[in-house]
CSV table of C-alpha atoms and ligand atoms in Angstrom, one decimal:
chain,number,residue,atom,x,y,z
A,231,MET,CA,90.9,-1.0,-28.0
A,232,THR,CA,88.1,-0.2,-25.7
A,233,THR,CA,85.8,2.7,-26.5
A,234,GLN,CA,83.2,2.0,-23.9
A,235,THR,CA,83.8,3.9,-20.7
A,236,PHE,CA,83.8,1.8,-17.5
A,237,ALA,CA,82.8,3.2,-14.1
A,238,PRO,CA,86.0,3.3,-11.9
A,239,ARG,CA,86.3,0.5,-9.6
A,240,VAL,CA,89.3,-1.1,-7.6
A,241,PHE,CA,89.9,-4.7,-6.9
A,242,SER,CA,93.0,-6.4,-5.3
A,243,GLY,CA,93.9,-9.5,-3.6
A,244,ILE,CA,96.2,-11.3,-1.1
A,245,GLN,CA,96.8,-14.8,-0.8
A,246,PRO,CA,96.1,-16.4,2.6
A,247,SER,CA,99.2,-18.7,2.3
A,248,GLY,CA,101.0,-17.4,5.5
A,249,GLY,CA,100.9,-14.5,7.6
A,250,LEU,CA,101.1,-10.8,6.5
A,251,THR,CA,104.3,-9.1,6.0
A,252,LEU,CA,105.5,-5.5,6.0
A,253,GLY,CA,105.9,-6.0,2.3
A,254,ASN,CA,102.1,-6.6,1.9
A,255,TYR,CA,101.4,-3.8,4.3
A,256,LEU,CA,103.4,-1.1,2.4
A,257,GLY,CA,103.3,-2.5,-1.1
A,258,ALA,CA,99.6,-3.1,-1.2
A,259,ILE,CA,97.3,-2.9,1.9
A,260,LYS,CA,98.2,0.8,2.8
A,261,ARG,CA,97.3,1.9,-0.6
A,262,PHE,CA,94.0,-0.1,-0.4
A,263,VAL,CA,93.0,1.9,2.6
A,264,SER,CA,93.5,5.2,0.8
A,265,MET,CA,91.7,4.2,-2.4
A,266,GLN,CA,88.6,3.4,-0.4
A,267,ASP,CA,87.9,7.3,-0.4
A,268,GLU,CA,88.4,7.5,-4.1
A,269,MET,CA,86.2,4.8,-5.7
A,270,PRO,CA,84.2,1.6,-4.8
A,271,CYS,CA,86.6,-1.1,-3.8
A,272,VAL,CA,86.6,-4.9,-3.5
A,273,TYR,CA,89.2,-6.6,-1.6
A,274,CYS,CA,89.8,-10.3,-1.7
A,275,MET,CA,91.4,-13.1,0.1
A,276,VAL,CA,92.5,-15.4,-2.7
A,277,ASP,CA,92.2,-18.9,-1.1
A,278,LEU,CA,91.8,-20.5,-4.7
A,279,HIS,CA,95.1,-18.9,-5.5
A,280,ALA,CA,96.8,-20.0,-2.2
A,281,ILE,CA,96.1,-23.7,-3.0
A,282,THR,CA,98.2,-23.6,-6.2
A,283,VAL,CA,100.9,-24.8,-3.7
A,284,TRP,CA,100.1,-27.0,-0.9
A,285,GLN,CA,98.2,-25.5,2.0
A,286,ASP,CA,97.4,-27.4,5.2
A,287,PRO,CA,93.4,-27.1,5.6
A,288,LYS,CA,93.9,-25.8,9.1
A,289,ASP,CA,96.5,-23.4,8.2
A,290,LEU,CA,94.4,-22.2,5.3
A,291,ALA,CA,91.3,-21.3,7.4
A,292,HIS,CA,93.3,-19.7,10.1
A,293,ASN,CA,95.3,-17.6,7.6
A,294,THR,CA,92.3,-16.6,5.7
A,295,ARG,CA,90.5,-15.2,8.8
A,296,GLU,CA,93.9,-13.7,9.9
A,297,LEU,CA,94.3,-11.9,6.7
A,298,ALA,CA,90.7,-10.6,7.0
A,299,ALA,CA,91.5,-9.3,10.5
A,300,GLY,CA,94.6,-7.7,8.9
A,301,PHE,CA,92.7,-6.0,6.4
A,302,ILE,CA,90.0,-4.6,8.8
A,303,ALA,CA,92.7,-3.6,11.4
A,304,SER,CA,94.6,-1.8,8.9
A,305,GLY,CA,91.8,0.5,8.1
A,306,ILE,CA,89.8,-1.3,5.5
A,307,SER,CA,86.1,-0.6,6.4
A,308,PRO,CA,83.5,-3.5,5.5
A,309,GLU,CA,81.0,-0.5,5.6
A,310,LYS,CA,83.0,1.3,2.8
A,311,SER,CA,84.6,-1.6,0.8
A,312,ILE,CA,83.4,-5.2,-0.1
A,313,LEU,CA,85.7,-7.7,1.7
A,314,ILE,CA,85.3,-11.2,0.4
A,315,ASN,CA,86.9,-14.6,0.5
A,316,GLN,CA,87.5,-15.7,-3.1
A,317,SER,CA,86.0,-19.3,-3.1
A,318,GLN,CA,82.9,-17.8,-1.5
A,319,VAL,CA,82.0,-15.9,-4.8
A,320,PRO,CA,81.9,-18.8,-7.4
A,321,GLU,CA,81.8,-16.4,-10.3
A,322,HIS,CA,85.6,-16.0,-9.9
A,323,ALA,CA,86.3,-19.6,-10.8
A,324,GLN,CA,83.7,-19.8,-13.3
A,325,LEU,CA,85.1,-16.7,-15.4
A,326,GLY,CA,88.6,-18.2,-14.7
A,327,TRP,CA,87.6,-21.3,-16.8
A,328,ILE,CA,86.5,-19.1,-19.7
A,329,PHE,CA,89.8,-17.3,-19.4
A,330,ASN,CA,91.8,-20.6,-19.4
A,331,CYS,CA,90.3,-20.9,-22.8
A,332,VAL,CA,91.3,-17.4,-23.9
A,333,ALA,CA,94.8,-17.4,-22.5
A,334,ARG,CA,97.7,-19.1,-24.4
A,335,MET,CA,100.2,-21.5,-23.2
A,336,GLY,CA,102.9,-19.5,-24.4
A,337,TRP,CA,101.7,-16.4,-22.4
A,338,MET,CA,101.7,-18.6,-19.1
A,339,GLN,CA,105.2,-20.0,-19.8
A,340,ARG,CA,106.8,-16.4,-19.8
A,341,MET,CA,105.2,-15.6,-16.3
A,342,THR,CA,108.4,-15.0,-13.9
A,343,GLN,CA,106.3,-15.8,-10.8
A,344,PHE,CA,105.4,-19.3,-12.2
A,345,LYS,CA,109.2,-19.8,-12.9
A,346,ASP,CA,110.1,-18.9,-9.5
A,347,LYS,CA,107.6,-20.9,-7.7
A,348,ALA,CA,107.7,-23.9,-9.9
A,349,GLY,CA,111.6,-24.0,-9.6
A,350,LYS,CA,113.7,-26.6,-11.1
A,351,ASN,CA,111.0,-29.3,-11.2
A,352,ALA,CA,108.4,-27.5,-13.3
A,353,GLN,CA,106.7,-30.8,-14.3
A,354,ASN,CA,105.8,-31.5,-10.8
A,355,ALA,CA,104.0,-28.0,-10.3
A,356,SER,CA,100.2,-28.0,-10.2
A,357,LEU,CA,98.2,-27.2,-13.1
A,358,GLY,CA,96.5,-24.5,-11.0
A,359,LEU,CA,100.0,-22.7,-10.5
A,360,PHE,CA,100.6,-22.7,-14.3
A,361,GLY,CA,97.0,-21.1,-14.8
A,362,TYR,CA,97.2,-18.8,-12.0
A,363,PRO,CA,97.2,-15.6,-13.8
A,364,ALA,CA,94.0,-16.4,-15.8
A,365,LEU,CA,92.2,-16.7,-12.5
A,366,MET,CA,93.7,-13.6,-11.4
A,367,ALA,CA,92.4,-12.0,-14.6
A,368,ALA,CA,89.0,-13.4,-13.8
A,369,ASP,CA,89.0,-11.9,-10.1
A,370,ILE,CA,89.5,-8.4,-11.7
A,371,LEU,CA,87.4,-8.5,-14.8
A,372,VAL,CA,84.4,-10.2,-13.1
A,373,TYR,CA,84.0,-6.9,-11.4
A,374,HIS,CA,84.7,-5.0,-14.5
A,375,ALA,CA,87.4,-3.4,-12.3
A,376,THR,CA,89.4,-0.5,-13.6
A,377,HIS,CA,92.2,-0.1,-11.1
A,378,VAL,CA,94.4,-2.6,-9.4
A,379,PRO,CA,96.7,-1.5,-6.5
A,380,VAL,CA,99.7,-4.0,-6.2
A,381,GLY,CA,103.4,-4.2,-5.4
A,382,GLU,CA,105.8,-4.4,-8.2
A,383,ASP,CA,106.1,-8.1,-8.5
A,384,GLN,CA,102.5,-8.2,-9.9
A,385,LYS,CA,103.1,-5.9,-12.7
A,386,GLN,CA,103.8,-8.9,-15.4
A,387,HIS,CA,100.4,-10.7,-14.2
A,388,LEU,CA,98.5,-7.3,-14.6
A,389,GLU,CA,99.9,-7.0,-18.2
A,390,LEU,CA,98.5,-10.5,-18.9
A,391,THR,CA,95.1,-9.4,-17.5
A,392,ARG,CA,95.1,-6.5,-20.2
A,393,ASP,CA,96.1,-9.3,-22.9
A,394,ILE,CA,93.3,-11.6,-21.8
A,395,ALA,CA,90.7,-8.8,-21.8
A,396,ALA,CA,91.9,-7.5,-25.2
A,397,LYS,CA,92.0,-11.0,-26.7
A,398,PHE,CA,88.4,-11.8,-25.3
A,399,ASN,CA,87.1,-8.5,-26.7
A,400,HIS,CA,88.7,-9.1,-30.0
A,401,ASP,CA,87.8,-12.8,-30.5
A,402,TYR,CA,84.1,-12.3,-29.8
A,403,GLY,CA,83.9,-8.8,-31.4
A,404,VAL,CA,82.8,-7.0,-28.2
A,405,ASP,CA,83.8,-4.3,-26.0
A,406,PHE,CA,82.9,-5.9,-22.9
A,407,PHE,CA,86.0,-6.1,-20.6
A,408,PRO,CA,87.9,-3.1,-19.4
A,409,ILE,CA,91.6,-2.8,-20.0
A,410,THR,CA,92.8,-2.6,-16.4
A,411,GLU,CA,95.2,0.1,-14.9
A,412,PRO,CA,97.8,-1.1,-12.3
A,413,VAL,CA,98.3,1.1,-9.5
A,414,ILE,CA,102.0,0.8,-8.5
A,415,GLU,CA,103.0,3.6,-6.4
A,416,GLY,CA,104.7,5.0,-3.5
A,417,ALA,CA,108.2,4.6,-1.8
A,418,ALA,CA,107.9,0.9,-1.1
A,419,THR,CA,106.4,-1.0,-4.1
A,420,ARG,CA,109.2,-3.5,-3.6
A,421,VAL,CA,110.2,-4.1,0.1
A,422,MET,CA,113.3,-6.2,0.3
A,423,SER,CA,114.5,-9.0,2.7
A,424,LEU,CA,116.1,-7.6,5.8
A,425,ARG,CA,118.8,-10.2,5.3
A,426,ASP,CA,119.5,-9.9,1.5
A,427,GLY,CA,118.7,-6.6,-0.4
A,428,SER,CA,118.5,-8.5,-3.6
A,429,LYS,CA,115.5,-10.6,-2.6
A,430,LYS,CA,111.8,-9.5,-2.1
A,431,MET,CA,110.6,-9.7,1.4
A,432,SER,CA,108.2,-12.8,1.5
A,433,LYS,CA,106.1,-14.8,3.7
A,434,SER,CA,107.5,-17.8,2.2
A,435,ASP,CA,111.1,-17.0,2.9
A,436,PRO,CA,112.6,-19.8,5.3
A,437,SER,CA,114.2,-17.3,7.5
A,438,ASP,CA,111.9,-15.3,9.8
A,439,ALA,CA,114.4,-12.8,10.4
A,440,SER,CA,114.2,-11.7,6.7
A,441,ARG,CA,110.9,-10.2,7.3
A,442,ILE,CA,108.7,-8.3,9.7
A,443,ASN,CA,105.4,-10.0,10.1
A,444,MET,CA,102.3,-8.0,10.9
A,445,THR,CA,101.9,-10.1,14.0
A,446,ASP,CA,105.3,-9.4,15.5
A,447,ASP,CA,105.6,-7.8,18.8
A,448,ALA,CA,107.4,-4.6,19.4
A,449,ASP,CA,110.7,-6.5,20.7
A,450,ALA,CA,110.6,-8.9,17.6
A,451,ILE,CA,110.3,-5.9,15.3
A,452,ALA,CA,113.2,-3.8,17.0
A,453,LYS,CA,115.6,-6.8,17.2
A,454,LYS,CA,114.9,-7.7,13.4
A,455,ILE,CA,115.6,-4.2,12.4
A,456,ARG,CA,118.7,-4.1,14.6
A,457,LYS,CA,120.1,-7.3,13.1
A,458,ALA,CA,119.1,-6.1,9.3
A,459,LYS,CA,122.0,-6.3,7.0
A,460,THR,CA,123.6,-3.0,6.2
A,461,ASP,CA,126.9,-1.6,4.9
A,462,PRO,CA,129.4,0.3,7.1
A,463,ASP,CA,128.9,3.8,5.4
A,464,ALA,CA,126.7,6.7,6.8
A,465,LEU,CA,123.5,7.5,5.2
A,466,PRO,CA,123.6,9.9,2.1
A,467,SER,CA,121.8,13.2,2.0
A,468,GLU,CA,120.3,12.5,-1.4
A,469,ALA,CA,118.6,9.5,-3.1
A,470,ALA,CA,121.2,9.2,-5.7
A,471,GLY,CA,123.6,8.1,-2.9
A,472,LEU,CA,121.7,4.9,-2.4
A,473,ALA,CA,122.1,3.6,-5.8
A,474,ASP,CA,124.4,0.9,-5.2
A,475,ARG,CA,123.3,0.2,-1.7
A,476,PRO,CA,120.3,-2.1,-1.7
A,477,GLU,CA,120.2,-2.7,1.9
A,478,ALA,CA,120.5,0.9,2.9
A,479,ARG,CA,118.0,2.0,0.2
A,480,ASN,CA,115.5,-0.5,1.5
A,481,LEU,CA,115.5,0.5,5.0
A,482,VAL,CA,115.1,4.2,3.9
A,483,ASN,CA,112.2,3.2,1.5
A,484,ILE,CA,110.6,1.5,4.6
A,485,TYR,CA,111.0,4.7,6.8
A,486,ALA,CA,109.7,6.9,4.1
A,487,ALA,CA,106.6,4.7,3.3
A,488,LEU,CA,105.9,4.2,7.1
A,489,ASN,CA,106.2,7.8,7.7
A,490,ASP,CA,104.2,9.1,4.4
A,491,GLN,CA,107.3,10.9,3.4
A,492,SER,CA,109.5,11.0,0.2
A,493,VAL,CA,112.9,9.4,0.2
A,494,ASP,CA,114.5,12.9,-0.3
A,495,ALA,CA,112.7,14.2,2.7
A,496,VAL,CA,113.8,11.4,4.8
A,497,LEU,CA,117.5,11.7,3.7
A,498,ALA,CA,117.3,15.6,4.2
A,499,GLU,CA,116.8,14.6,8.0
A,500,VAL,CA,119.0,11.7,8.5
A,501,GLY,CA,121.8,12.0,5.8
A,502,GLY,CA,125.1,11.6,7.6
A,503,GLN,CA,123.8,9.6,10.2
A,504,GLN,CA,125.3,6.1,11.0
A,505,PHE,CA,123.1,3.0,10.9
A,506,GLY,CA,123.6,2.8,14.7
A,507,THR,CA,121.6,5.9,15.0
A,508,PHE,CA,119.0,5.5,12.2
A,509,LYS,CA,118.0,1.9,13.0
A,510,PRO,CA,116.5,2.7,16.5
A,511,LYS,CA,114.7,5.5,15.0
A,512,LEU,CA,113.1,3.2,12.1
A,513,ALA,CA,112.4,0.5,14.8
A,514,GLU,CA,110.5,3.2,17.0
A,515,LEU,CA,108.7,4.3,13.9
A,516,ALA,CA,107.7,0.7,12.7
A,517,VAL,CA,106.5,-0.2,16.2
A,518,SER,CA,104.4,2.8,16.5
A,519,ARG,CA,102.9,2.1,13.1
A,520,LEU,CA,102.4,-1.7,13.3
A,521,SER,CA,101.5,-2.2,17.0
A,522,PRO,CA,97.8,-0.8,16.8
A,523,ILE,CA,97.4,-2.8,13.9
A,524,SER,CA,98.7,-6.1,15.4
A,525,GLU,CA,96.8,-5.6,18.5
A,526,GLU,CA,93.5,-5.0,16.7
A,527,MET,CA,94.1,-8.0,14.6
A,528,ALA,CA,94.6,-10.2,17.8
A,529,ARG,CA,91.4,-8.8,19.1
A,530,LEU,CA,89.5,-9.6,16.0
A,531,MET,CA,90.9,-13.0,15.9
A,532,ASN,CA,89.1,-13.7,19.2
A,533,GLU,CA,86.0,-13.1,17.4
A,534,PRO,CA,86.0,-15.5,14.3
A,535,ASP,CA,82.3,-15.7,14.0
A,536,GLU,CA,82.3,-12.0,13.4
A,537,ILE,CA,85.0,-12.2,10.7
A,538,ASP,CA,82.9,-15.0,9.1
A,539,ARG,CA,79.7,-12.9,9.1
A,540,ILE,CA,81.6,-10.0,7.5
A,541,LEU,CA,83.0,-12.5,4.8
A,542,ARG,CA,79.4,-13.9,4.2
A,543,ARG,CA,77.9,-10.4,3.8
A,544,GLY,CA,80.7,-9.4,1.4
A,545,ALA,CA,80.2,-12.3,-0.9
A,546,GLU,CA,76.4,-11.5,-1.0
A,547,GLN,CA,77.4,-7.9,-2.0
A,548,ALA,CA,79.9,-9.1,-4.4
A,549,ARG,CA,77.7,-11.6,-6.3
A,550,GLU,CA,75.2,-8.6,-7.1
A,551,ILE,CA,78.0,-7.3,-9.3
A,552,THR,CA,79.7,-10.6,-10.6
A,553,ALA,CA,76.5,-12.7,-11.4
A,554,PRO,CA,75.2,-10.4,-14.0
A,555,ILE,CA,78.8,-9.9,-15.5
A,556,LEU,CA,79.3,-13.6,-15.7
A,557,ALA,CA,75.8,-14.2,-17.2
A,558,LYS,CA,76.5,-11.8,-19.9
A,559,THR,CA,79.9,-13.4,-20.6
A,560,TYR,CA,78.1,-16.7,-21.1
A,561,GLU,CA,75.7,-15.3,-23.5
A,562,ILE,CA,78.7,-13.5,-25.6
A,563,VAL,CA,80.4,-17.0,-25.7
A,564,GLY,CA,77.1,-18.7,-26.9
A,565,MET,CA,76.3,-20.8,-23.9
A,566,VAL,CA,72.7,-21.9,-23.8
A,567,ARG,CA,71.3,-20.8,-20.2
B,201,LIG,P1,101.0,-11.9,-1.9
B,201,LIG,O1,101.5,-12.2,-0.5
B,201,LIG,O2,102.1,-12.7,-2.7
B,201,LIG,O3,99.6,-12.5,-2.1
B,201,LIG,O4,101.0,-10.5,-2.4
B,201,LIG,C1,100.0,-9.6,-2.1
B,201,LIG,C2,100.3,-8.2,-2.4
B,201,LIG,O5,101.3,-7.8,-1.6
B,201,LIG,C3,100.5,-8.0,-3.8
B,201,LIG,O6,100.0,-6.8,-4.3
B,201,LIG,C4,101.9,-8.0,-3.8
B,201,LIG,O7,102.6,-7.2,-5.0
B,201,LIG,C5,102.3,-7.2,-2.4
B,201,LIG,N1,103.8,-7.5,-2.1
B,201,LIG,C6,104.1,-8.8,-1.4
B,201,LIG,N2,105.3,-8.8,-1.0
B,201,LIG,C7,105.8,-7.6,-1.3
B,201,LIG,C8,107.0,-6.9,-1.1
B,201,LIG,N3,108.0,-7.4,-0.5
B,201,LIG,N4,107.1,-5.6,-1.4
B,201,LIG,C9,105.9,-5.0,-2.0
B,201,LIG,N5,104.9,-5.4,-2.1
B,201,LIG,C10,104.8,-6.6,-1.9
B,202,LIG,N1,98.8,-12.7,-7.6
B,202,LIG,C1,98.5,-11.8,-6.5
B,202,LIG,C2,99.7,-11.9,-5.5
B,202,LIG,O1,100.3,-12.9,-5.2
B,202,LIG,C3,97.2,-11.9,-5.6
B,202,LIG,C4,96.1,-11.8,-6.5
B,202,LIG,C5,95.3,-12.7,-7.0
B,202,LIG,C6,95.6,-10.5,-6.9
B,202,LIG,N2,94.2,-12.2,-7.7
B,202,LIG,C7,94.4,-10.7,-7.8
B,202,LIG,C8,96.2,-9.2,-6.9
B,202,LIG,C9,93.9,-9.7,-8.3
B,202,LIG,C10,95.5,-8.1,-7.6
B,202,LIG,C11,94.3,-8.6,-8.3
B,202,LIG,O2,100.2,-11.0,-4.9
């Protein structure tokens, strides 16, 4: 139990392991942008997490800069928020090691993301992939962050973050790490594949038609939505009518999230329409929301030095927070400094 009150602070991260998808945007980044006006925020490209599965070095560097461009183009302001690349703030990995010694093997073995990513041959997965959630806990707790906006798929990792904070506090008899609140909100906390309503939209899906990439142009977005899997029925007028229709539900959720409306408000307008009518509307909305972001990303990608400068400055600002928290952690653990 924590009795100490911690100043509110947001932390969240995204892996630079491929391009950004509409799932990242609606499930995470859109919320990152709005939280900037509520409390101090730190947003992170988690390159150390990305290399838990193989990344070509050239791709990693490109994807890290592109992700930074995506954050900024979506509205994350380096003046308001601290924007960093994880490996440039060494306290993440240093606290990660301490947490490797706090977390238990059994906790890690229960993680569904590890099971999914390791697949059938878990013996061949990297040790980093197994320990991934302990580093994620360190990312958050090295800032004493209290709020973590994420998509639904990260819920289990955030519960583990709370378990690690509680065990550290208990083992060392302190009230040092906060018990973090997950922020999983909105109509699109789990955006599904456009080809299969039972699978999450993911940057690692082999089918490009399954996702909308933040770098897709207007034609590509319209084509993917036109070809998205649906059922033959008309849209219902109430959310209950989407219960057994995962593909229809997904498209309506996407529409609602892009337009900042509730699902019920969307269905009040489009209930009774066929997909032949609804899909072009959705495509038009998606293009109008995403094109300005992808254009700004392309512009920023022509100025890689500017991106690197923003990240170096972010790392300096971040270390003013993380260095004292790590130093105090070492002291609590009994390390001679
Ligand atoms: P990742 O790309 O796995 O690093 O995820 C970064 C953030 O995007 C996390 O907060 C995820 O929960 C969120 N996210 C990724 N894919 C989706 C999706 N299909 N729907 C909603 N949120 C997602
Ligand atoms: N595991 C997260 C994902 O794949 C990325 C991540 C790493 C993260 N560290 C974090 C998210 C800290 C929130 C807070 O989506």
